[in-house]
Each structure stands twice: as C-alpha cells, then as structure tokens.
mmCIF file of C-alpha atoms and ligand atoms in Angstrom:
data_model
loop_
_atom_site.group_PDB
_atom_site.id
_atom_site.type_symbol
_atom_site.label_atom_id
_atom_site.label_comp_id
_atom_site.label_asym_id
_atom_site.label_seq_id
_atom_site.Cartn_x
_atom_site.Cartn_y
_atom_site.Cartn_z
ATOM 1 C CA MET L 150 -98.249 -117.319 -69.991
ATOM 2 C CA THR L 151 -98.676 -120.629 -68.174
ATOM 3 C CA THR L 152 -94.955 -120.798 -67.508
ATOM 4 C CA ILE L 153 -94.930 -117.320 -66.074
ATOM 5 C CA ARG L 154 -97.896 -118.126 -63.816
ATOM 6 C CA HIS L 155 -96.313 -121.384 -62.759
ATOM 7 C CA ASN L 156 -93.063 -119.619 -61.947
ATOM 8 C CA GLY L 157 -95.016 -116.907 -60.218
ATOM 9 C CA VAL L 158 -96.872 -119.460 -58.072
ATOM 10 C CA ARG L 159 -93.693 -121.327 -57.286
ATOM 11 C CA ARG L 160 -91.934 -118.155 -56.322
ATOM 12 C CA GLN L 161 -94.882 -117.138 -54.157
ATOM 13 C CA ARG L 162 -94.907 -120.528 -52.421
ATOM 14 C CA THR L 163 -91.195 -120.298 -51.819
ATOM 15 C CA ALA L 164 -91.613 -116.804 -50.474
ATOM 16 C CA ASP L 165 -94.447 -118.030 -48.188
ATOM 17 C CA ARG L 166 -92.290 -120.880 -47.003
ATOM 18 C CA ARG L 167 -89.412 -118.515 -46.296
ATOM 19 C CA LYS L 168 -91.740 -116.148 -44.448
ATOM 20 C CA LYS L 169 -93.202 -119.038 -42.456
ATOM 21 C CA GLY L 170 -89.684 -120.304 -41.760
ATOM 22 C CA SER L 171 -88.472 -116.969 -40.489
ATOM 23 C CA GLU L 172 -91.657 -116.428 -38.458
ATOM 24 C CA SER L 173 -91.342 -119.819 -36.834
ATOM 25 C CA ASP L 174 -87.627 -119.163 -36.216
ATOM 26 C CA ALA L 175 -88.525 -115.881 -34.557
ATOM 27 C CA HIS L 176 -91.140 -117.703 -32.521
ATOM 28 C CA ASP L 177 -88.676 -120.383 -31.515
ATOM 29 C CA PHE L 178 -86.069 -117.839 -30.498
ATOM 30 C CA THR L 179 -88.601 -116.022 -28.327
ATOM 31 C CA ALA L 180 -89.376 -119.303 -26.555
ATOM 32 C CA VAL L 181 -85.660 -120.142 -26.309
ATOM 33 C CA VAL L 182 -84.757 -116.879 -24.577
ATOM 34 C CA SER L 183 -87.922 -116.597 -22.495
ATOM 35 C CA GLY L 184 -87.052 -115.785 -18.856
ATOM 36 C CA ILE L 185 -83.320 -115.502 -19.566
ATOM 37 C CA ARG L 186 -81.871 -113.013 -17.032
ATOM 38 C CA GLY L 187 -78.732 -112.213 -18.999
ATOM 39 C CA GLU L 188 -78.355 -110.114 -22.162
ATOM 40 C CA VAL L 189 -80.239 -111.087 -25.283
ATOM 41 C CA ARG L 190 -79.554 -109.464 -28.649
ATOM 42 C CA PHE L 191 -81.156 -110.381 -31.958
ATOM 43 C CA LYS L 192 -79.159 -110.199 -35.213
ATOM 44 C CA ALA L 193 -76.014 -109.353 -33.282
ATOM 45 C CA PRO L 194 -72.917 -108.777 -35.452
ATOM 46 C CA LEU L 195 -70.265 -111.210 -34.275
ATOM 47 C CA ARG L 196 -67.322 -109.194 -35.566
ATOM 48 C CA ASP L 197 -67.470 -107.295 -32.256
ATOM 49 C CA PHE L 198 -66.997 -110.573 -30.378
ATOM 50 C CA THR L 199 -64.069 -112.083 -32.278
ATOM 51 C CA SER L 200 -60.369 -111.244 -32.069
ATOM 52 C CA PHE L 201 -60.285 -111.239 -35.906
ATOM 53 C CA ARG L 202 -62.972 -108.480 -35.971
ATOM 54 C CA ILE L 203 -64.681 -110.486 -38.728
ATOM 55 C CA GLY L 204 -68.036 -112.260 -38.823
ATOM 56 C CA GLY L 205 -71.677 -111.960 -39.814
ATOM 57 C CA PRO L 206 -74.571 -111.861 -37.353
ATOM 58 C CA ALA L 207 -75.858 -114.408 -34.847
ATOM 59 C CA ASP L 208 -79.620 -114.944 -35.062
ATOM 60 C CA VAL L 209 -79.577 -114.440 -31.289
ATOM 61 C CA LEU L 210 -76.650 -113.676 -29.040
ATOM 62 C CA VAL L 211 -77.122 -114.551 -25.371
ATOM 63 C CA VAL L 212 -74.829 -113.609 -22.513
ATOM 64 C CA PRO L 213 -76.246 -115.739 -19.652
ATOM 65 C CA ALA L 214 -76.199 -114.075 -16.224
ATOM 66 C CA ASP L 215 -74.826 -117.184 -14.522
ATOM 67 C CA VAL L 216 -74.589 -120.975 -14.906
ATOM 68 C CA ASP L 217 -78.228 -121.547 -13.902
ATOM 69 C CA ASP L 218 -79.307 -119.070 -16.598
ATOM 70 C CA LEU L 219 -77.238 -121.051 -19.130
ATOM 71 C CA CYS L 220 -78.897 -124.305 -17.951
ATOM 72 C CA SER L 221 -82.326 -122.793 -18.652
ATOM 73 C CA LEU L 222 -81.163 -121.623 -22.084
ATOM 74 C CA VAL L 223 -79.835 -125.070 -22.951
ATOM 75 C CA ARG L 224 -83.102 -126.745 -21.911
ATOM 76 C CA GLN L 225 -85.251 -124.246 -23.842
ATOM 77 C CA ALA L 226 -83.055 -124.469 -26.958
ATOM 78 C CA ARG L 227 -83.267 -128.270 -26.797
ATOM 79 C CA THR L 228 -87.071 -128.179 -26.597
ATOM 80 C CA ALA L 229 -87.223 -125.768 -29.547
ATOM 81 C CA LYS L 230 -84.561 -127.784 -31.477
ATOM 82 C CA VAL L 231 -82.423 -124.665 -31.915
ATOM 83 C CA PRO L 232 -78.645 -125.144 -32.085
ATOM 84 C CA ILE L 233 -76.311 -123.422 -29.612
ATOM 85 C CA PHE L 234 -72.815 -122.299 -30.436
ATOM 86 C CA VAL L 235 -70.480 -121.074 -27.708
ATOM 87 C CA LEU L 236 -67.976 -118.301 -28.480
ATOM 88 C CA GLY L 237 -64.786 -118.642 -26.589
ATOM 89 C CA GLY L 238 -61.497 -119.366 -28.141
ATOM 90 C CA THR L 239 -59.905 -116.712 -30.228
ATOM 91 C CA ASN L 240 -58.735 -119.266 -32.829
ATOM 92 C CA LEU L 241 -62.014 -118.622 -34.615
ATOM 93 C CA LEU L 242 -63.210 -117.332 -37.970
ATOM 94 C CA VAL L 243 -66.948 -116.643 -38.250
ATOM 95 C CA ARG L 244 -68.183 -116.662 -41.863
ATOM 96 C CA ASP L 245 -69.736 -113.555 -43.424
ATOM 97 C CA ARG L 246 -73.296 -114.909 -43.256
ATOM 98 C CA GLY L 247 -72.981 -115.429 -39.516
ATOM 99 C CA ILE L 248 -74.241 -118.224 -37.295
ATOM 100 C CA ARG L 249 -77.762 -119.581 -37.290
ATOM 101 C CA GLY L 250 -79.400 -120.271 -33.964
ATOM 102 C CA VAL L 251 -78.242 -119.138 -30.556
ATOM 103 C CA VAL L 252 -74.686 -117.952 -29.996
ATOM 104 C CA VAL L 253 -73.611 -117.836 -26.345
ATOM 105 C CA SER L 254 -70.937 -115.629 -24.813
ATOM 106 C CA LEU L 255 -69.834 -116.755 -21.370
ATOM 107 C CA SER L 256 -68.409 -113.330 -20.505
ATOM 108 C CA LYS L 257 -70.529 -112.976 -17.367
ATOM 109 C CA LEU L 258 -69.155 -116.246 -15.948
ATOM 110 C CA SER L 259 -66.173 -114.474 -14.499
ATOM 111 C CA ALA L 260 -65.650 -115.649 -10.907
ATOM 112 C CA ILE L 261 -62.315 -116.997 -9.642
ATOM 113 C CA GLN L 262 -62.072 -118.948 -6.362
ATOM 114 C CA ASP L 263 -58.953 -120.050 -4.532
ATOM 115 C CA GLU L 264 -59.120 -123.524 -3.094
ATOM 116 C CA PRO L 265 -56.591 -125.303 -0.817
ATOM 117 C CA HIS L 266 -53.272 -126.733 -2.059
ATOM 118 C CA GLY L 267 -52.788 -124.466 -5.078
ATOM 119 C CA VAL L 268 -56.093 -125.278 -6.736
ATOM 120 C CA VAL L 269 -57.916 -122.409 -8.449
ATOM 121 C CA TYR L 270 -61.492 -122.678 -9.792
ATOM 122 C CA ALA L 271 -62.029 -120.325 -12.714
ATOM 123 C CA GLU L 272 -65.361 -119.778 -14.443
ATOM 124 C CA GLY L 273 -65.260 -120.362 -18.218
ATOM 125 C CA GLY L 274 -65.743 -116.773 -19.367
ATOM 126 C CA ILE L 275 -62.640 -115.423 -17.705
ATOM 127 C CA GLY L 276 -59.957 -114.217 -20.079
ATOM 128 C CA MET L 277 -56.606 -115.983 -19.722
ATOM 129 C CA PRO L 278 -54.822 -112.664 -19.028
ATOM 130 C CA THR L 279 -57.098 -112.050 -16.011
ATOM 131 C CA LEU L 280 -56.576 -115.573 -14.739
ATOM 132 C CA MET L 281 -52.843 -115.225 -15.136
ATOM 133 C CA ARG L 282 -52.796 -111.957 -13.186
ATOM 134 C CA HIS L 283 -54.736 -113.718 -10.426
ATOM 135 C CA ALA L 284 -52.269 -116.623 -10.352
ATOM 136 C CA ILE L 285 -49.317 -114.255 -10.187
ATOM 137 C CA SER L 286 -50.930 -112.290 -7.350
ATOM 138 C CA ARG L 287 -51.182 -115.599 -5.391
ATOM 139 C CA SER L 288 -47.609 -116.643 -6.348
ATOM 140 C CA LEU L 289 -48.949 -119.640 -8.265
ATOM 141 C CA ALA L 290 -47.055 -120.977 -11.254
ATOM 142 C CA GLY L 291 -48.326 -123.195 -14.065
ATOM 143 C CA LEU L 292 -49.927 -120.801 -16.546
ATOM 144 C CA GLU L 293 -46.881 -118.873 -17.761
ATOM 145 C CA TRP L 294 -47.147 -120.594 -21.156
ATOM 146 C CA ALA L 295 -50.389 -118.684 -21.732
ATOM 147 C CA ALA L 296 -48.860 -115.201 -21.481
ATOM 148 C CA GLY L 297 -50.392 -113.119 -24.261
ATOM 149 C CA ILE L 298 -53.176 -115.575 -25.165
ATOM 150 C CA PRO L 299 -56.351 -113.529 -25.246
ATOM 151 C CA GLY L 300 -58.930 -116.386 -25.271
ATOM 152 C CA THR L 301 -61.290 -117.416 -22.476
ATOM 153 C CA VAL L 302 -60.435 -120.162 -20.014
ATOM 154 C CA ALA L 303 -63.196 -122.376 -21.446
ATOM 155 C CA GLY L 304 -61.993 -121.777 -25.013
ATOM 156 C CA CYS L 305 -58.469 -122.719 -23.976
ATOM 157 C CA VAL L 306 -59.690 -125.992 -22.375
ATOM 158 C CA VAL L 307 -61.796 -126.962 -25.368
ATOM 159 C CA MET L 308 -58.894 -126.631 -27.817
ATOM 160 C CA ASN L 309 -56.129 -127.559 -25.360
ATOM 161 C CA ALA L 310 -54.493 -124.220 -26.118
ATOM 162 C CA GLY L 311 -50.755 -124.183 -25.755
ATOM 163 C CA THR L 312 -47.413 -122.754 -26.673
ATOM 164 C CA ARG L 313 -43.906 -124.111 -26.648
ATOM 165 C CA LEU L 314 -43.797 -123.529 -22.848
ATOM 166 C CA GLY L 315 -46.774 -125.730 -22.073
ATOM 167 C CA GLU L 316 -50.467 -126.322 -22.654
ATOM 168 C CA MET L 317 -53.806 -126.334 -20.882
ATOM 169 C CA ARG L 318 -53.773 -130.028 -20.059
ATOM 170 C CA ASP L 319 -50.728 -129.540 -17.813
ATOM 171 C CA ALA L 320 -52.868 -127.689 -15.279
ATOM 172 C CA VAL L 321 -56.454 -128.993 -15.714
ATOM 173 C CA LYS L 322 -57.647 -131.001 -12.692
ATOM 174 C CA ALA L 323 -61.348 -131.153 -13.548
ATOM 175 C CA VAL L 324 -63.916 -129.358 -15.651
ATOM 176 C CA ARG L 325 -67.468 -128.237 -14.885
ATOM 177 C CA MET L 326 -69.884 -128.526 -17.788
ATOM 178 C CA VAL L 327 -73.543 -127.983 -18.631
ATOM 179 C CA ASP L 328 -74.632 -131.138 -20.438
ATOM 180 C CA PRO L 329 -77.055 -131.216 -23.417
ATOM 181 C CA LEU L 330 -79.994 -131.723 -20.995
ATOM 182 C CA GLY L 331 -79.132 -128.551 -19.131
ATOM 183 C CA HIS L 332 -77.629 -130.234 -16.048
ATOM 184 C CA ILE L 333 -74.366 -129.309 -14.377
ATOM 185 C CA VAL L 334 -71.790 -132.141 -14.429
ATOM 186 C CA ASP L 335 -68.205 -132.259 -13.218
ATOM 187 C CA CYS L 336 -65.691 -134.150 -15.258
ATOM 188 C CA PRO L 337 -62.220 -135.141 -13.939
ATOM 189 C CA ALA L 338 -59.204 -134.554 -16.185
ATOM 190 C CA SER L 339 -58.811 -138.359 -16.427
ATOM 191 C CA ALA L 340 -62.076 -138.457 -18.444
ATOM 192 C CA ILE L 341 -60.747 -135.956 -20.976
ATOM 193 C CA GLN L 342 -58.519 -137.036 -23.855
ATOM 194 C CA PHE L 343 -56.093 -134.232 -24.514
ATOM 195 C CA SER L 344 -53.864 -134.145 -27.553
ATOM 196 C CA TYR L 345 -52.075 -131.429 -29.541
ATOM 197 C CA ARG L 346 -54.566 -128.516 -29.725
ATOM 198 C CA ARG L 347 -57.436 -130.809 -29.012
ATOM 199 C CA ALA L 348 -59.537 -132.001 -26.049
ATOM 200 C CA ARG L 349 -62.128 -134.726 -26.296
ATOM 201 C CA LEU L 350 -64.714 -133.855 -23.680
ATOM 202 C CA PRO L 351 -68.184 -135.232 -22.955
ATOM 203 C CA ARG L 352 -70.843 -133.331 -24.904
ATOM 204 C CA GLY L 353 -71.806 -130.020 -23.365
ATOM 205 C CA ILE L 354 -70.537 -126.532 -22.536
ATOM 206 C CA VAL L 355 -67.490 -125.936 -20.365
ATOM 207 C CA VAL L 356 -68.470 -123.406 -17.688
ATOM 208 C CA GLY L 357 -65.539 -123.719 -15.293
ATOM 209 C CA VAL L 358 -62.255 -125.417 -14.658
ATOM 210 C CA TRP L 359 -60.262 -126.487 -11.605
ATOM 211 C CA LEU L 360 -56.574 -125.825 -12.214
ATOM 212 C CA GLN L 361 -53.775 -127.378 -10.188
ATOM 213 C CA LEU L 362 -51.060 -124.739 -9.873
ATOM 214 C CA LYS L 363 -47.800 -124.740 -7.892
ATOM 215 C CA SER L 364 -46.473 -122.301 -5.347
ATOM 216 C CA ALA L 365 -43.464 -120.446 -6.675
ATOM 217 C CA SER L 366 -41.622 -117.170 -6.305
ATOM 218 C CA ARG L 367 -43.729 -114.332 -7.670
ATOM 219 C CA GLU L 368 -40.689 -112.595 -9.140
ATOM 220 C CA ARG L 369 -39.675 -115.747 -10.959
ATOM 221 C CA ILE L 370 -43.127 -116.200 -12.477
ATOM 222 C CA GLN L 371 -43.203 -112.540 -13.490
ATOM 223 C CA THR L 372 -39.800 -112.825 -15.126
ATOM 224 C CA VAL L 373 -40.875 -115.825 -17.201
ATOM 225 C CA VAL L 374 -44.119 -114.099 -18.219
ATOM 226 C CA LYS L 375 -42.365 -110.847 -19.136
ATOM 227 C CA GLU L 376 -39.730 -112.619 -21.237
ATOM 228 C CA TYR L 377 -42.355 -114.671 -22.998
ATOM 229 C CA LEU L 378 -44.538 -111.610 -23.684
ATOM 230 C CA ARG L 379 -41.525 -109.838 -25.115
ATOM 231 C CA TYR L 380 -40.808 -112.851 -27.378
ATOM 232 C CA ARG L 381 -44.388 -112.842 -28.637
ATOM 233 C CA LYS L 382 -44.388 -109.092 -29.166
ATOM 234 C CA ASP L 383 -41.149 -109.385 -31.171
ATOM 235 C CA THR L 384 -42.271 -112.342 -33.307
ATOM 236 C CA GLN L 385 -46.093 -112.044 -33.628
ATOM 237 C CA PRO L 386 -48.414 -109.380 -35.080
ATOM 238 C CA LEU L 387 -50.132 -108.603 -31.789
ATOM 239 C CA THR L 388 -51.179 -105.072 -32.805
ATOM 240 C CA LEU L 389 -53.426 -106.122 -35.702
ATOM 241 C CA PRO L 390 -56.661 -108.148 -35.368
ATOM 242 C CA ASN L 391 -55.870 -111.837 -35.888
ATOM 243 C CA ALA L 392 -56.983 -115.276 -34.663
ATOM 244 C CA GLY L 393 -53.668 -116.713 -33.507
ATOM 245 C CA CYS L 394 -51.877 -119.347 -35.537
ATOM 246 C CA VAL L 395 -53.845 -120.430 -38.584
ATOM 247 C CA PHE L 396 -52.305 -123.875 -39.041
ATOM 248 C CA LYS L 397 -51.137 -126.545 -36.604
ATOM 249 C CA ASN L 398 -47.445 -127.318 -36.805
ATOM 250 C CA PRO L 399 -46.876 -130.546 -38.773
ATOM 251 C CA GLU L 400 -44.806 -133.189 -36.994
ATOM 252 C CA HIS L 401 -41.111 -132.175 -36.962
ATOM 253 C CA GLU L 402 -41.901 -128.946 -38.900
ATOM 254 C CA VAL L 403 -43.065 -125.409 -38.245
ATOM 255 C CA SER L 404 -45.898 -124.012 -40.365
ATOM 256 C CA GLY L 405 -44.585 -120.443 -40.149
ATOM 257 C CA ARG L 406 -41.261 -121.510 -41.589
ATOM 258 C CA LEU L 407 -42.892 -123.482 -44.422
ATOM 259 C CA ILE L 408 -45.198 -120.598 -45.345
ATOM 260 C CA GLU L 409 -42.334 -118.113 -45.303
ATOM 261 C CA ALA L 410 -40.189 -120.456 -47.436
ATOM 262 C CA ALA L 411 -43.055 -120.630 -49.951
ATOM 263 C CA GLY L 412 -42.682 -116.856 -50.367
ATOM 264 C CA LEU L 413 -46.067 -116.043 -48.897
ATOM 265 C CA LYS L 414 -45.224 -113.483 -46.205
ATOM 266 C CA GLY L 415 -47.243 -110.399 -47.037
ATOM 267 C CA ALA L 416 -49.543 -112.225 -49.515
ATOM 268 C CA ARG L 417 -52.876 -110.483 -49.548
ATOM 269 C CA ILE L 418 -56.481 -111.064 -50.590
ATOM 270 C CA GLY L 419 -58.727 -108.080 -49.905
ATOM 271 C CA ASP L 420 -57.801 -106.879 -46.437
ATOM 272 C CA ALA L 421 -56.611 -110.314 -45.282
ATOM 273 C CA GLN L 422 -52.856 -110.614 -45.261
ATOM 274 C CA VAL L 423 -50.291 -113.253 -44.333
ATOM 275 C CA SER L 424 -48.461 -111.411 -41.575
ATOM 276 C CA GLU L 425 -45.084 -109.905 -42.488
ATOM 277 C CA LYS L 426 -43.987 -110.679 -38.932
ATOM 278 C CA HIS L 427 -45.068 -114.327 -38.551
ATOM 279 C CA ALA L 428 -46.204 -116.274 -41.591
ATOM 280 C CA ASN L 429 -48.564 -118.551 -39.610
ATOM 281 C CA PHE L 430 -50.748 -115.590 -38.735
ATOM 282 C CA ILE L 431 -53.294 -113.939 -41.023
ATOM 283 C CA VAL L 432 -54.073 -110.354 -40.048
ATOM 284 C CA ASN L 433 -57.105 -108.199 -40.749
ATOM 285 C CA LEU L 434 -55.818 -104.946 -42.199
ATOM 286 C CA GLY L 435 -59.192 -103.258 -41.714
ATOM 287 C CA ARG L 436 -62.185 -104.519 -43.606
ATOM 288 C CA ALA L 437 -61.257 -108.140 -44.296
ATOM 289 C CA ARG L 438 -64.161 -110.459 -44.968
ATOM 290 C CA ALA L 439 -64.219 -114.120 -43.896
ATOM 291 C CA SER L 440 -64.300 -115.007 -47.579
ATOM 292 C CA ASP L 441 -60.974 -113.158 -48.094
ATOM 293 C CA VAL L 442 -59.414 -115.062 -45.190
ATOM 294 C CA ILE L 443 -60.703 -118.402 -46.480
ATOM 295 C CA ALA L 444 -59.391 -117.688 -50.002
ATOM 296 C CA LEU L 445 -55.988 -116.780 -48.516
ATOM 297 C CA ILE L 446 -55.915 -119.935 -46.384
ATOM 298 C CA LYS L 447 -56.609 -122.021 -49.506
ATOM 299 C CA LYS L 448 -53.871 -120.238 -51.401
ATOM 300 C CA VAL L 449 -51.371 -120.814 -48.566
ATOM 301 C CA GLY L 450 -52.333 -124.509 -48.211
ATOM 302 C CA ARG L 451 -52.079 -125.065 -51.964
ATOM 303 C CA THR L 452 -48.717 -123.307 -52.351
ATOM 304 C CA VAL L 453 -47.080 -125.079 -49.381
ATOM 305 C CA GLU L 454 -48.395 -128.411 -50.659
ATOM 306 C CA GLU L 455 -46.944 -127.749 -54.139
ATOM 307 C CA GLN L 456 -43.611 -126.478 -52.879
ATOM 308 C CA ALA L 457 -42.922 -128.590 -49.786
ATOM 309 C CA GLY L 458 -45.216 -131.589 -50.361
ATOM 310 C CA ILE L 459 -46.746 -131.061 -46.894
ATOM 311 C CA THR L 460 -50.487 -130.718 -46.245
ATOM 312 C CA LEU L 461 -51.078 -128.130 -43.538
ATOM 313 C CA GLU L 462 -53.892 -128.794 -41.085
ATOM 314 C CA LEU L 463 -56.015 -125.902 -39.837
ATOM 315 C CA GLU L 464 -55.750 -124.888 -36.192
ATOM 316 C CA LEU L 465 -58.222 -122.045 -36.814
ATOM 317 C CA LYS L 466 -61.824 -123.110 -36.494
ATOM 318 C CA ILE L 467 -64.118 -121.828 -39.271
ATOM 319 C CA VAL L 468 -67.776 -121.629 -38.272
ATOM 320 C CA GLY L 469 -71.044 -120.241 -39.553
ATOM 321 C CA GLN L 470 -73.314 -120.369 -42.575
ATOM 322 C CA PRO L 471 -71.336 -121.279 -45.747
HETATM 323 N N1 EPU K 522 -40.511 -119.044 -38.226
HETATM 324 C C1 EPU K 522 -40.162 -118.661 -39.497
HETATM 325 N N2 EPU K 522 -41.005 -117.807 -40.179
HETATM 326 C C2 EPU K 522 -42.142 -117.323 -39.590
HETATM 327 C C3 EPU K 522 -42.465 -117.723 -38.299
HETATM 328 C C4 EPU K 522 -41.627 -118.584 -37.624
HETATM 329 O O1 EPU K 522 -39.162 -119.076 -40.051
HETATM 330 O O2 EPU K 522 -42.802 -116.527 -40.263
HETATM 331 C C5 EPU K 522 -39.566 -119.893 -37.485
HETATM 332 C C6 EPU K 522 -38.959 -119.104 -36.309
HETATM 333 O O3 EPU K 522 -37.852 -118.392 -36.745
HETATM 334 C C7 EPU K 522 -38.663 -120.172 -35.306
HETATM 335 C C8 EPU K 522 -39.695 -121.244 -35.591
HETATM 336 O O4 EPU K 522 -40.264 -120.963 -36.862
HETATM 337 O O5 EPU K 522 -37.403 -120.716 -35.564
HETATM 338 C C9 EPU K 522 -40.759 -121.298 -34.526
HETATM 339 O O6 EPU K 522 -41.451 -120.060 -34.474
HETATM 340 P P1 EPU K 522 -42.235 -119.587 -33.159
HETATM 341 O O7 EPU K 522 -41.352 -119.610 -31.994
HETATM 342 O O8 EPU K 522 -42.964 -118.341 -33.481
HETATM 343 O O9 EPU K 522 -43.252 -120.761 -32.885
HETATM 344 P P2 EPU K 522 -44.423 -121.427 -33.787
HETATM 345 O O10 EPU K 522 -44.198 -122.882 -33.771
HETATM 346 O O11 EPU K 522 -44.557 -120.734 -35.070
HETATM 347 C C10 EPU K 522 -45.942 -121.825 -31.719
HETATM 348 C C11 EPU K 522 -47.407 -121.823 -31.442
HETATM 349 C C12 EPU K 522 -47.858 -120.398 -31.103
HETATM 350 C C13 EPU K 522 -47.056 -119.885 -29.927
HETATM 351 C C14 EPU K 522 -45.573 -119.943 -30.320
HETATM 352 C C15 EPU K 522 -44.651 -119.441 -29.214
HETATM 353 C C16 EPU K 522 -48.445 -123.510 -32.888
HETATM 354 C C17 EPU K 522 -49.202 -123.769 -34.122
HETATM 355 N N3 EPU K 522 -48.115 -122.256 -32.613
HETATM 356 O O12 EPU K 522 -45.707 -121.092 -32.901
HETATM 357 O O13 EPU K 522 -49.213 -120.503 -30.724
HETATM 358 O O14 EPU K 522 -47.469 -118.588 -29.572
HETATM 359 O O15 EPU K 522 -45.217 -121.288 -30.612
HETATM 360 O O16 EPU K 522 -44.712 -120.319 -28.140
HETATM 361 O O17 EPU K 522 -48.187 -124.416 -32.128
HETATM 362 C C18 EPU K 522 -51.461 -120.321 -31.492
HETATM 363 O O18 EPU K 522 -51.560 -121.516 -31.220
HETATM 364 O O19 EPU K 522 -52.440 -119.632 -31.870
HETATM 365 C C19 EPU K 522 -50.166 -119.701 -31.372
HETATM 366 C C20 EPU K 522 -49.924 -118.492 -31.821
#
C-alpha cells in the first residue's frame, strides 16, 4: 500500500514536473518568437524540409522574413536560453524525435546582388541551383562543381561542400553572419579555416556570402555544367530522396568503392537502402525512419571495417533528439 502510494506520488510529481516543463517551454517559445515577422510554426514536421524526407518535429520552426528578423530571433532565443538550429545543407539526417528548441529555415533570405569585378553577393537561403543559374546568366564561372547540389548557399559554406571539380572555398571571398548576440558581422575568407568538407567559422549563423567568380564564355560554362549533371544522373540516385554522400572519402580511397566491394549495394533496413547505383548514398524508398538509416550506417561502417580494415567517417550530419 505504502509502496503504491509512494510510486503514485512520485509519478504525480514527475508528471507535474513534465507539465511545468512543457508549459515553461511553451512560454519561452512564445517569448522567443514574439514580434517575429516571418513564418512561425509549432510542432512542425521536419521531413518536409529535408532532402531525405525523414525527420521528427521541431518544437518551433521559424522562417525569418529577413536578416533583421533573424537578429531579433537570435536575441530573444538567447534571453530565453532556447537553442537554435539552422537547416541548410542537404547532408542532414534529422532523428525521428525531432529537434528541441527553435529550428530556422533561411528560405526567405533569397536575394542575389551583382557587385563589380565578378563578385556576387548571395543571401544564405538561396539554393545552389538558383545561384548557378544566375552565374550562368551573367557568364560567370566558378560554381560549375556544384551542378546538381540541392543545398542552400549557407549550408554549402558551412560544410565546405564540394565535388571532384571544386569546392566552396575556391569561390568564397567573405561571409556575412549573425553572431550569438544577434549582431551582423562580416568575416573575410582569410578568417575561415576550410578543409575537406569542413569550414571553421566564428560562432553564428551564415546569412550571406560574397563569391569571387570569373568571366567566361557562357556556352563553355553551360557545357561543363551539362556534362557534370549527366555524370551525376548516370552515377547517383537523384530520383529518390537522399542526403548526398553518407561518408567522407578516406585518404587515397573512395567510400563508394569500399562499400560496393563489401557487398552492400542494395542492403536494406526498413525503407532505408544502400543505393544500387552509388554505394555511398542511402536512399529513402518511401517510409524510412531515421532509426533505419542509422542502423544501416552502422552496418555499413562495421562491414567495411571488418572487410577492408578502414574506418569510414560520416559526412552526413545526424541531428536531433536521440
Ligand atoms: N564507385 C564504385 N562504386 C560505387 C560508387 C563509386 O566503385 O558504388 C567508384 C566509381 O566507379 C569511381 C569512383 O568510385 O571510379 C569515384 O566515384 P564518383 O565519381 O561517384 O565519386 P565519389 O568520390 O564517390 C565524390 C563526392 C560526391 C560528388 C562526386 C562527383 C565525396 C564523399 N563525394 O563522390 O559528392 O558528387 O564525387 O564529383 O567526396 C556529396 O558530397 O554529398 C557528394 C555526393
């Protein structure tokens, strides 16, 4: 009897705490998004915002109207001690329980400005395909490597996205950021440490980038882009939801080759499958859960390690509530 009451009391207290917690969270979120001019959605499913079409909900999803709106959001979130996560790159897997706190989409930051001497300023929410079309229309070369990359400009800066034709660091002249205090700061490329699929930036959110491009023949740029798009279409599973390459290439090796050699092409857990076309891609056949993808990643890593003695390092970023 006593035990039951004790358990009952404990359970009640826990329930009260949980209720209090969620009420205070709700209160904090209201304060965090107060006066925000952009879109605000509570409990927004993130699967609609990821190229993998996988992911649980964000407590709050905010699409700031402009950079000033984002600055206000950053200040208010800081005051309320609520974390902010910025969606951007497509090399992303959001866990099934979603992301706590505020998730930001920069999709309304979509201006492009031409500056003298081949410099283009692109706001962070622009998709790489849009930016590339703009560069081609101005006969500016330097982004051909990105043909077929669906991520945002900011996402590509943050992970120094690249292909065998080049990478983001080749073109970045400077970056505009919103710092953790909610101020706009500009950061020259010399203050950023770029390495393979990585950029060490000051803390903050990338909201724009100045790119140094080069004048070139439009036909020539178009030819390179077309050829490269054809190569990707022939070798990568572009028609199924995916998040790009799952693993980085180890030094002097290619992950796709190692995974294929380990006999894993087509390996499947739930609706997550190692692509039949390119073994370093995992595709979502329909209703894949993040937990399926994670289990498959573990299986691939383990098998390659056993068979080739090489530890693969993730390129894909896994985020959200474990
Ligand atoms: N290969 C296999 N089996 C496979 C896949 C590839 O044997 O299943 C072999 C190919 O036959 C080829 C070699 O591996 O001889 C290289 O393949 P690929 O040209 O596809 O290049 P990758 O190294 O696998 C890299 C980037 C891709 C980028 C392509 C094309 C990394 C981790 N990946 O792939 O980037 O699109 O080059 O430039 O660096 C990404 O980062 O998300 C991404 C997809």
